[in-house]
Amino acid sequence: DQQVKQNSPSLSVQEGRISILNCDYTNSMFDYFLWYKKYPAEGPTFLISISSIKDKNEDGRFTVFLNKSAKHLSLHIVPSQPGDSAVYFCAASGLGGTSYGKLTFGQGTILTVHP
Amino acid sequence: NAGVMQNPRHLVRRRGQEARLRCSPVKGHSHVYWYRQLPEEGLKFMVYLQKENIIDESGMPKERFSAEFPKEGPSILRIQQVVRGDSAAYFCASSVSSGEKLFFGSGTQLSVL
């Protein structure tokens, strides 16, 4: 049972344009969401997060949007840079911002940013 | 590098052998998590430990898998009598306290022949 889904296995964008990565979840108990970035042969690194009490969180070039009614979140990267090329994982936690690190991950989306 | 250290990076075992994966958390972190990533899948939670205690092992297979985080030394994930289906990347993460951001290690790639 895949409770967090990233339906696009890959995404290709041109440098300078916007990258939009999508994530859907099914469990309404999730109330804290995170995005991780992963390069080959490395572990995931935290990118940005959002609590369910918000619908938007911004950090530099990265913005995460949350639509609770649709159980959908998205990560916007603008402008995209070649160094952003990596696998992006959406993750969710069920016990709020104070939850321990029991995260449910999506399958990942491979982002390729072309120069 | 004061990050999460995992070793070995690559481990090859034959069916029936034992695999021991080690994880040293970030200095000062007392919370350790193990995740497994099967090919073409996302990471899946296995176990959450604090020093000398298993807090949540709901993601651990019931047999052959065990984990510990002793008072001194690294956390160990132990897989007995490995089978081909155990081939995966195993990631360790640590945090300074419950609810804080996770820092992941680079993982151990286990290959079972």
PDB file of C-alpha atoms in Angstrom:
ATOM      1  CA  ASP A   1       0.000   0.000   0.000  1.00  0.00           C
ATOM      2  CA  GLN A   2       1.779   3.092  -1.308  1.00  0.00           C
ATOM      3  CA  GLN A   3       0.627   5.887   0.993  1.00  0.00           C
ATOM      4  CA  VAL A   4       2.871   8.519  -0.593  1.00  0.00           C
ATOM      5  CA  LYS A   5       3.043   8.541  -4.366  1.00  0.00           C
ATOM      6  CA  GLN A   6       5.181  10.372  -6.845  1.00  0.00           C
ATOM      7  CA  ASN A   7       3.608   9.472 -10.145  1.00  0.00           C
ATOM      8  CA  SER A   8       6.251  11.005 -12.375  1.00  0.00           C
ATOM      9  CA  PRO A   9       9.402   8.866 -12.401  1.00  0.00           C
ATOM     10  CA  SER A  10      11.326  11.585 -14.207  1.00  0.00           C
ATOM     11  CA  LEU A  11      11.219  15.243 -15.199  1.00  0.00           C
ATOM     12  CA  SER A  12      13.409  17.131 -17.617  1.00  0.00           C
ATOM     13  CA  VAL A  13      13.598  20.944 -17.691  1.00  0.00           C
ATOM     14  CA  GLN A  14      15.760  23.642 -19.204  1.00  0.00           C
ATOM     15  CA  GLU A  15      18.103  25.655 -17.036  1.00  0.00           C
ATOM     16  CA  GLY A  16      16.431  28.824 -15.793  1.00  0.00           C
ATOM     17  CA  ARG A  17      12.906  27.454 -16.123  1.00  0.00           C
ATOM     18  CA  ILE A  18      10.640  26.236 -13.331  1.00  0.00           C
ATOM     19  CA  SER A  19      10.689  22.630 -12.116  1.00  0.00           C
ATOM     20  CA  ILE A  20       7.482  21.336 -10.544  1.00  0.00           C
ATOM     21  CA  LEU A  21       7.583  18.027  -8.726  1.00  0.00           C
ATOM     22  CA  ASN A  22       4.342  16.515  -7.510  1.00  0.00           C
ATOM     23  CA  CYS A  23       3.390  14.220  -4.669  1.00  0.00           C
ATOM     24  CA  ASP A  24       0.088  12.702  -3.547  1.00  0.00           C
ATOM     25  CA  TYR A  25      -0.738  11.005  -0.274  1.00  0.00           C
ATOM     26  CA  THR A  26      -3.625   8.897   0.905  1.00  0.00           C
ATOM     27  CA  ASN A  27      -3.349   8.827   4.693  1.00  0.00           C
ATOM     28  CA  SER A  28      -5.161  11.784   6.270  1.00  0.00           C
ATOM     29  CA  MET A  29      -3.146  11.244   9.477  1.00  0.00           C
ATOM     30  CA  PHE A  30      -0.079  12.678   7.777  1.00  0.00           C
ATOM     31  CA  ASP A  31       0.377  16.253   8.893  1.00  0.00           C
ATOM     32  CA  TYR A  32       4.011  17.055   8.229  1.00  0.00           C
ATOM     33  CA  PHE A  33       5.631  16.816   4.826  1.00  0.00           C
ATOM     34  CA  LEU A  34       9.215  17.004   3.659  1.00  0.00           C
ATOM     35  CA  TRP A  35      11.221  16.984   0.463  1.00  0.00           C
ATOM     36  CA  TYR A  36      14.608  15.319   0.262  1.00  0.00           C
ATOM     37  CA  LYS A  37      17.159  15.489  -2.514  1.00  0.00           C
ATOM     38  CA  LYS A  38      19.464  12.598  -3.302  1.00  0.00           C
ATOM     39  CA  TYR A  39      22.554  12.424  -5.479  1.00  0.00           C
ATOM     40  CA  PRO A  40      23.913   9.052  -6.674  1.00  0.00           C
ATOM     41  CA  ALA A  41      25.953   7.193  -4.052  1.00  0.00           C
ATOM     42  CA  GLU A  42      24.893   9.634  -1.349  1.00  0.00           C
ATOM     43  CA  GLY A  43      22.191   9.671   1.284  1.00  0.00           C
ATOM     44  CA  PRO A  44      19.125  11.897   1.053  1.00  0.00           C
ATOM     45  CA  THR A  45      19.557  15.483   2.219  1.00  0.00           C
ATOM     46  CA  PHE A  46      16.747  17.553   3.657  1.00  0.00           C
ATOM     47  CA  LEU A  47      15.488  20.304   1.388  1.00  0.00           C
ATOM     48  CA  ILE A  48      12.318  21.873   2.721  1.00  0.00           C
ATOM     49  CA  SER A  49       9.289  20.965   4.819  1.00  0.00           C
ATOM     50  CA  ILE A  50       5.751  22.098   5.504  1.00  0.00           C
ATOM     51  CA  SER A  51       3.312  21.600   8.315  1.00  0.00           C
ATOM     52  CA  SER A  52      -0.311  20.855   7.564  1.00  0.00           C
ATOM     53  CA  ILE A  53      -1.367  24.125   9.163  1.00  0.00           C
ATOM     54  CA  LYS A  54       0.265  25.954   6.273  1.00  0.00           C
ATOM     55  CA  ASP A  55      -0.321  25.869   2.546  1.00  0.00           C
ATOM     56  CA  LYS A  56       3.002  27.298   1.424  1.00  0.00           C
ATOM     57  CA  ASN A  57       6.583  27.416   2.602  1.00  0.00           C
ATOM     58  CA  GLU A  58       9.380  29.149   0.775  1.00  0.00           C
ATOM     59  CA  ASP A  59      13.154  28.899   1.085  1.00  0.00           C
ATOM     60  CA  GLY A  60      15.164  30.664  -1.567  1.00  0.00           C
ATOM     61  CA  ARG A  61      14.566  29.016  -4.929  1.00  0.00           C
ATOM     62  CA  PHE A  62      12.454  26.272  -3.352  1.00  0.00           C
ATOM     63  CA  THR A  63       8.760  26.536  -2.517  1.00  0.00           C
ATOM     64  CA  VAL A  64       6.507  23.774  -1.290  1.00  0.00           C
ATOM     65  CA  PHE A  65       2.732  24.004  -1.706  1.00  0.00           C
ATOM     66  CA  LEU A  66       0.263  21.876   0.222  1.00  0.00           C
ATOM     67  CA  ASN A  67      -3.360  21.249  -0.767  1.00  0.00           C
ATOM     68  CA  LYS A  68      -4.839  19.285   2.124  1.00  0.00           C
ATOM     69  CA  SER A  69      -8.256  18.808   0.568  1.00  0.00           C
ATOM     70  CA  ALA A  70      -6.658  17.196  -2.478  1.00  0.00           C
ATOM     71  CA  LYS A  71      -3.973  15.449  -0.392  1.00  0.00           C
ATOM     72  CA  HIS A  72      -1.420  16.852  -2.785  1.00  0.00           C
ATOM     73  CA  LEU A  73       1.825  18.714  -2.431  1.00  0.00           C
ATOM     74  CA  SER A  74       4.287  20.086  -4.917  1.00  0.00           C
ATOM     75  CA  LEU A  75       7.827  21.393  -4.925  1.00  0.00           C
ATOM     76  CA  HIS A  76       8.671  24.326  -7.164  1.00  0.00           C
ATOM     77  CA  ILE A  77      12.250  25.124  -8.033  1.00  0.00           C
ATOM     78  CA  VAL A  78      12.814  28.406  -9.808  1.00  0.00           C
ATOM     79  CA  PRO A  79      15.057  29.103 -11.519  1.00  0.00           C
ATOM     80  CA  SER A  80      16.263  25.551 -12.071  1.00  0.00           C
ATOM     81  CA  GLN A  81      19.997  24.965 -12.234  1.00  0.00           C
ATOM     82  CA  PRO A  82      22.006  22.011 -13.580  1.00  0.00           C
ATOM     83  CA  GLY A  83      23.194  21.310 -10.030  1.00  0.00           C
ATOM     84  CA  ASP A  84      19.585  20.618  -9.083  1.00  0.00           C
ATOM     85  CA  SER A  85      19.705  17.419 -11.135  1.00  0.00           C
ATOM     86  CA  ALA A  86      19.067  14.652  -8.615  1.00  0.00           C
ATOM     87  CA  VAL A  87      16.362  12.336  -7.308  1.00  0.00           C
ATOM     88  CA  TYR A  88      13.729  14.136  -5.260  1.00  0.00           C
ATOM     89  CA  PHE A  89      11.769  12.284  -2.617  1.00  0.00           C
ATOM     90  CA  CYS A  90       8.577  13.421  -1.011  1.00  0.00           C
ATOM     91  CA  ALA A  91       8.089  12.167   2.556  1.00  0.00           C
ATOM     92  CA  ALA A  92       5.353  12.395   5.151  1.00  0.00           C
ATOM     93  CA  SER A  93       5.113  12.050   8.892  1.00  0.00           C
ATOM     94  CA  GLY A  94       2.010  11.100  10.842  1.00  0.00           C
ATOM     95  CA  LEU A  95       2.521  12.588  14.235  1.00  0.00           C
ATOM     96  CA  GLY A  96       2.956  16.248  13.551  1.00  0.00           C
ATOM     97  CA  GLY A  97       6.077  18.360  13.610  1.00  0.00           C
ATOM     98  CA  THR A  98       7.187  16.764  16.832  1.00  0.00           C
ATOM     99  CA  SER A  99       7.115  13.281  15.351  1.00  0.00           C
ATOM    100  CA  TYR A 100      10.198  11.171  15.451  1.00  0.00           C
ATOM    101  CA  GLY A 101      11.773  10.335  12.139  1.00  0.00           C
ATOM    102  CA  LYS A 102       9.400   7.615  11.026  1.00  0.00           C
ATOM    103  CA  LEU A 103       8.889   8.948   7.522  1.00  0.00           C
ATOM    104  CA  THR A 104       6.903   7.450   4.676  1.00  0.00           C
ATOM    105  CA  PHE A 105       8.667   8.139   1.382  1.00  0.00           C
ATOM    106  CA  GLY A 106       7.435   8.317  -2.179  1.00  0.00           C
ATOM    107  CA  GLN A 107       9.240   6.455  -4.940  1.00  0.00           C
ATOM    108  CA  GLY A 108      11.182   9.510  -6.067  1.00  0.00           C
ATOM    109  CA  THR A 109      11.336  11.655  -9.196  1.00  0.00           C
ATOM    110  CA  ILE A 110      14.531  11.991 -11.208  1.00  0.00           C
ATOM    111  CA  LEU A 111      14.988  15.642 -12.135  1.00  0.00           C
ATOM    112  CA  THR A 112      17.339  16.506 -14.975  1.00  0.00           C
ATOM    113  CA  VAL A 113      18.101  20.161 -15.634  1.00  0.00           C
ATOM    114  CA  HIS A 114      19.683  20.773 -19.026  1.00  0.00           C
ATOM    115  CA  PRO A 115      22.097  23.674 -19.535  1.00  0.00           C
TER     116      PRO A 115
ATOM    117  CA  ASN B   1      33.290  15.205   8.152  1.00  0.00           C
ATOM    118  CA  ALA B   2      31.040  15.112  11.182  1.00  0.00           C
ATOM    119  CA  GLY B   3      28.103  13.557   9.338  1.00  0.00           C
ATOM    120  CA  VAL B   4      26.526  10.140   9.669  1.00  0.00           C
ATOM    121  CA  MET B   5      29.107   7.495   8.832  1.00  0.00           C
ATOM    122  CA  GLN B   6      28.085   4.131   7.476  1.00  0.00           C
ATOM    123  CA  ASN B   7      30.327   1.208   6.714  1.00  0.00           C
ATOM    124  CA  PRO B   8      30.935  -0.690   4.690  1.00  0.00           C
ATOM    125  CA  ARG B   9      29.762   1.217   1.602  1.00  0.00           C
ATOM    126  CA  HIS B  10      29.372  -2.032  -0.295  1.00  0.00           C
ATOM    127  CA  LEU B  11      28.864  -5.489   1.160  1.00  0.00           C
ATOM    128  CA  VAL B  12      28.633  -8.709  -0.802  1.00  0.00           C
ATOM    129  CA  ARG B  13      27.328 -11.833   0.863  1.00  0.00           C
ATOM    130  CA  ARG B  14      26.328 -15.295  -0.298  1.00  0.00           C
ATOM    131  CA  ARG B  15      22.938 -16.685   0.565  1.00  0.00           C
ATOM    132  CA  GLY B  16      22.875 -17.942   4.128  1.00  0.00           C
ATOM    133  CA  GLN B  17      25.664 -15.707   5.405  1.00  0.00           C
ATOM    134  CA  GLU B  18      25.301 -12.914   7.933  1.00  0.00           C
ATOM    135  CA  ALA B  19      25.480  -9.208   7.122  1.00  0.00           C
ATOM    136  CA  ARG B  20      26.451  -6.587   9.702  1.00  0.00           C
ATOM    137  CA  LEU B  21      25.949  -2.953   8.804  1.00  0.00           C
ATOM    138  CA  ARG B  22      27.389  -0.196  10.979  1.00  0.00           C
ATOM    139  CA  CYS B  23      26.273   3.351  11.554  1.00  0.00           C
ATOM    140  CA  SER B  24      27.953   6.083  13.565  1.00  0.00           C
ATOM    141  CA  PRO B  25      25.536   8.991  14.046  1.00  0.00           C
ATOM    142  CA  VAL B  26      26.389  12.648  13.965  1.00  0.00           C
ATOM    143  CA  LYS B  27      28.356  13.512  17.107  1.00  0.00           C
ATOM    144  CA  GLY B  28      25.894  14.438  19.806  1.00  0.00           C
ATOM    145  CA  HIS B  29      22.947  12.669  18.172  1.00  0.00           C
ATOM    146  CA  SER B  30      21.357   9.964  20.283  1.00  0.00           C
ATOM    147  CA  HIS B  31      18.515   8.983  17.930  1.00  0.00           C
ATOM    148  CA  VAL B  32      19.188   6.561  15.088  1.00  0.00           C
ATOM    149  CA  TYR B  33      16.913   5.318  12.335  1.00  0.00           C
ATOM    150  CA  TRP B  34      17.421   2.629   9.718  1.00  0.00           C
ATOM    151  CA  TYR B  35      15.771   2.722   6.309  1.00  0.00           C
ATOM    152  CA  ARG B  36      15.911   0.309   3.389  1.00  0.00           C
ATOM    153  CA  GLN B  37      15.601   1.173  -0.272  1.00  0.00           C
ATOM    154  CA  LEU B  38      14.776  -1.619  -2.668  1.00  0.00           C
ATOM    155  CA  PRO B  39      15.461  -1.075  -6.388  1.00  0.00           C
ATOM    156  CA  GLU B  40      13.029   1.368  -8.019  1.00  0.00           C
ATOM    157  CA  GLU B  41      11.368   2.149  -4.685  1.00  0.00           C
ATOM    158  CA  GLY B  42      11.468   4.833  -2.060  1.00  0.00           C
ATOM    159  CA  LEU B  43      13.072   4.455   1.334  1.00  0.00           C
ATOM    160  CA  LYS B  44      11.122   2.404   3.842  1.00  0.00           C
ATOM    161  CA  PHE B  45      11.385   2.824   7.597  1.00  0.00           C
ATOM    162  CA  MET B  46      12.754  -0.164   9.456  1.00  0.00           C
ATOM    163  CA  VAL B  47      13.617   0.745  13.041  1.00  0.00           C
ATOM    164  CA  TYR B  48      14.128   3.655  15.430  1.00  0.00           C
ATOM    165  CA  LEU B  49      16.584   3.374  18.293  1.00  0.00           C
ATOM    166  CA  GLN B  50      17.885   5.496  21.098  1.00  0.00           C
ATOM    167  CA  LYS B  51      20.928   4.563  23.138  1.00  0.00           C
ATOM    168  CA  GLU B  52      20.405   0.995  24.393  1.00  0.00           C
ATOM    169  CA  ASN B  53      16.705   1.067  23.512  1.00  0.00           C
ATOM    170  CA  ILE B  54      14.594   0.036  20.533  1.00  0.00           C
ATOM    171  CA  ILE B  55      11.772   2.567  20.319  1.00  0.00           C
ATOM    172  CA  ASP B  56       9.944   1.433  17.181  1.00  0.00           C
ATOM    173  CA  GLU B  57      10.761  -1.655  15.124  1.00  0.00           C
ATOM    174  CA  SER B  58       7.472  -1.807  13.245  1.00  0.00           C
ATOM    175  CA  GLY B  59       9.232  -1.798   9.873  1.00  0.00           C
ATOM    176  CA  MET B  60      11.624  -4.637  10.626  1.00  0.00           C
ATOM    177  CA  PRO B  61      10.969  -8.060   9.116  1.00  0.00           C
ATOM    178  CA  LYS B  62       9.953 -10.412  11.898  1.00  0.00           C
ATOM    179  CA  GLU B  63      12.754 -12.884  11.309  1.00  0.00           C
ATOM    180  CA  ARG B  64      16.484 -12.682  10.626  1.00  0.00           C
ATOM    181  CA  PHE B  65      16.739  -8.892  11.176  1.00  0.00           C
ATOM    182  CA  SER B  66      17.889  -7.204  14.376  1.00  0.00           C
ATOM    183  CA  ALA B  67      19.255  -3.818  15.354  1.00  0.00           C
ATOM    184  CA  GLU B  68      21.056  -2.379  18.314  1.00  0.00           C
ATOM    185  CA  PHE B  69      22.477   0.933  19.439  1.00  0.00           C
ATOM    186  CA  PRO B  70      24.756   0.242  22.401  1.00  0.00           C
ATOM    187  CA  LYS B  71      25.844   2.759  24.984  1.00  0.00           C
ATOM    188  CA  GLU B  72      29.262   2.851  23.362  1.00  0.00           C
ATOM    189  CA  GLY B  73      29.969   2.342  19.680  1.00  0.00           C
ATOM    190  CA  PRO B  74      27.976   2.436  16.475  1.00  0.00           C
ATOM    191  CA  SER B  75      24.501   1.221  15.773  1.00  0.00           C
ATOM    192  CA  ILE B  76      24.450  -2.196  14.113  1.00  0.00           C
ATOM    193  CA  LEU B  77      21.872  -3.629  11.737  1.00  0.00           C
ATOM    194  CA  ARG B  78      22.294  -7.377  11.562  1.00  0.00           C
ATOM    195  CA  ILE B  79      20.769  -9.634   8.941  1.00  0.00           C
ATOM    196  CA  GLN B  80      21.147 -13.351   9.514  1.00  0.00           C
ATOM    197  CA  GLN B  81      20.963 -15.995   6.772  1.00  0.00           C
ATOM    198  CA  VAL B  82      20.665 -13.438   4.011  1.00  0.00           C
ATOM    199  CA  VAL B  83      18.527 -14.131   0.946  1.00  0.00           C
ATOM    200  CA  ARG B  84      18.592 -12.496  -2.480  1.00  0.00           C
ATOM    201  CA  GLY B  85      15.587 -10.357  -1.571  1.00  0.00           C
ATOM    202  CA  ASP B  86      17.668  -8.637   1.102  1.00  0.00           C
ATOM    203  CA  SER B  87      19.735  -6.970  -1.627  1.00  0.00           C
ATOM    204  CA  ALA B  88      19.097  -3.268  -1.188  1.00  0.00           C
ATOM    205  CA  ALA B  89      20.586   0.012  -0.064  1.00  0.00           C
ATOM    206  CA  TYR B  90      20.407   0.421   3.709  1.00  0.00           C
ATOM    207  CA  PHE B  91      20.466   3.978   5.011  1.00  0.00           C
ATOM    208  CA  CYS B  92      21.035   5.122   8.537  1.00  0.00           C
ATOM    209  CA  ALA B  93      19.905   8.524   9.780  1.00  0.00           C
ATOM    210  CA  SER B  94      20.337  10.345  13.048  1.00  0.00           C
ATOM    211  CA  SER B  95      18.800  13.281  14.836  1.00  0.00           C
ATOM    212  CA  VAL B  96      19.676  15.249  17.932  1.00  0.00           C
ATOM    213  CA  SER B  97      16.286  14.563  19.447  1.00  0.00           C
ATOM    214  CA  SER B  98      12.906  13.190  18.548  1.00  0.00           C
ATOM    215  CA  GLY B  99      11.155  15.336  15.979  1.00  0.00           C
ATOM    216  CA  GLU B 100      14.263  17.058  14.739  1.00  0.00           C
ATOM    217  CA  LYS B 101      15.568  16.941  11.187  1.00  0.00           C
ATOM    218  CA  LEU B 102      17.128  13.683  10.049  1.00  0.00           C
ATOM    219  CA  PHE B 103      20.668  13.524   8.712  1.00  0.00           C
ATOM    220  CA  PHE B 104      21.275  10.539   6.462  1.00  0.00           C
ATOM    221  CA  GLY B 105      24.433   8.581   5.845  1.00  0.00           C
ATOM    222  CA  SER B 106      25.564   7.564   2.366  1.00  0.00           C
ATOM    223  CA  GLY B 107      24.188   4.079   2.809  1.00  0.00           C
ATOM    224  CA  THR B 108      25.432   0.511   2.565  1.00  0.00           C
ATOM    225  CA  GLN B 109      24.676  -1.323  -0.661  1.00  0.00           C
ATOM    226  CA  LEU B 110      24.111  -4.980   0.208  1.00  0.00           C
ATOM    227  CA  SER B 111      24.337  -7.485  -2.607  1.00  0.00           C
ATOM    228  CA  VAL B 112      23.401 -11.098  -1.957  1.00  0.00           C
ATOM    229  CA  LEU B 113      24.732 -13.602  -4.479  1.00  0.00           C
TER     230      LEU B 113
END
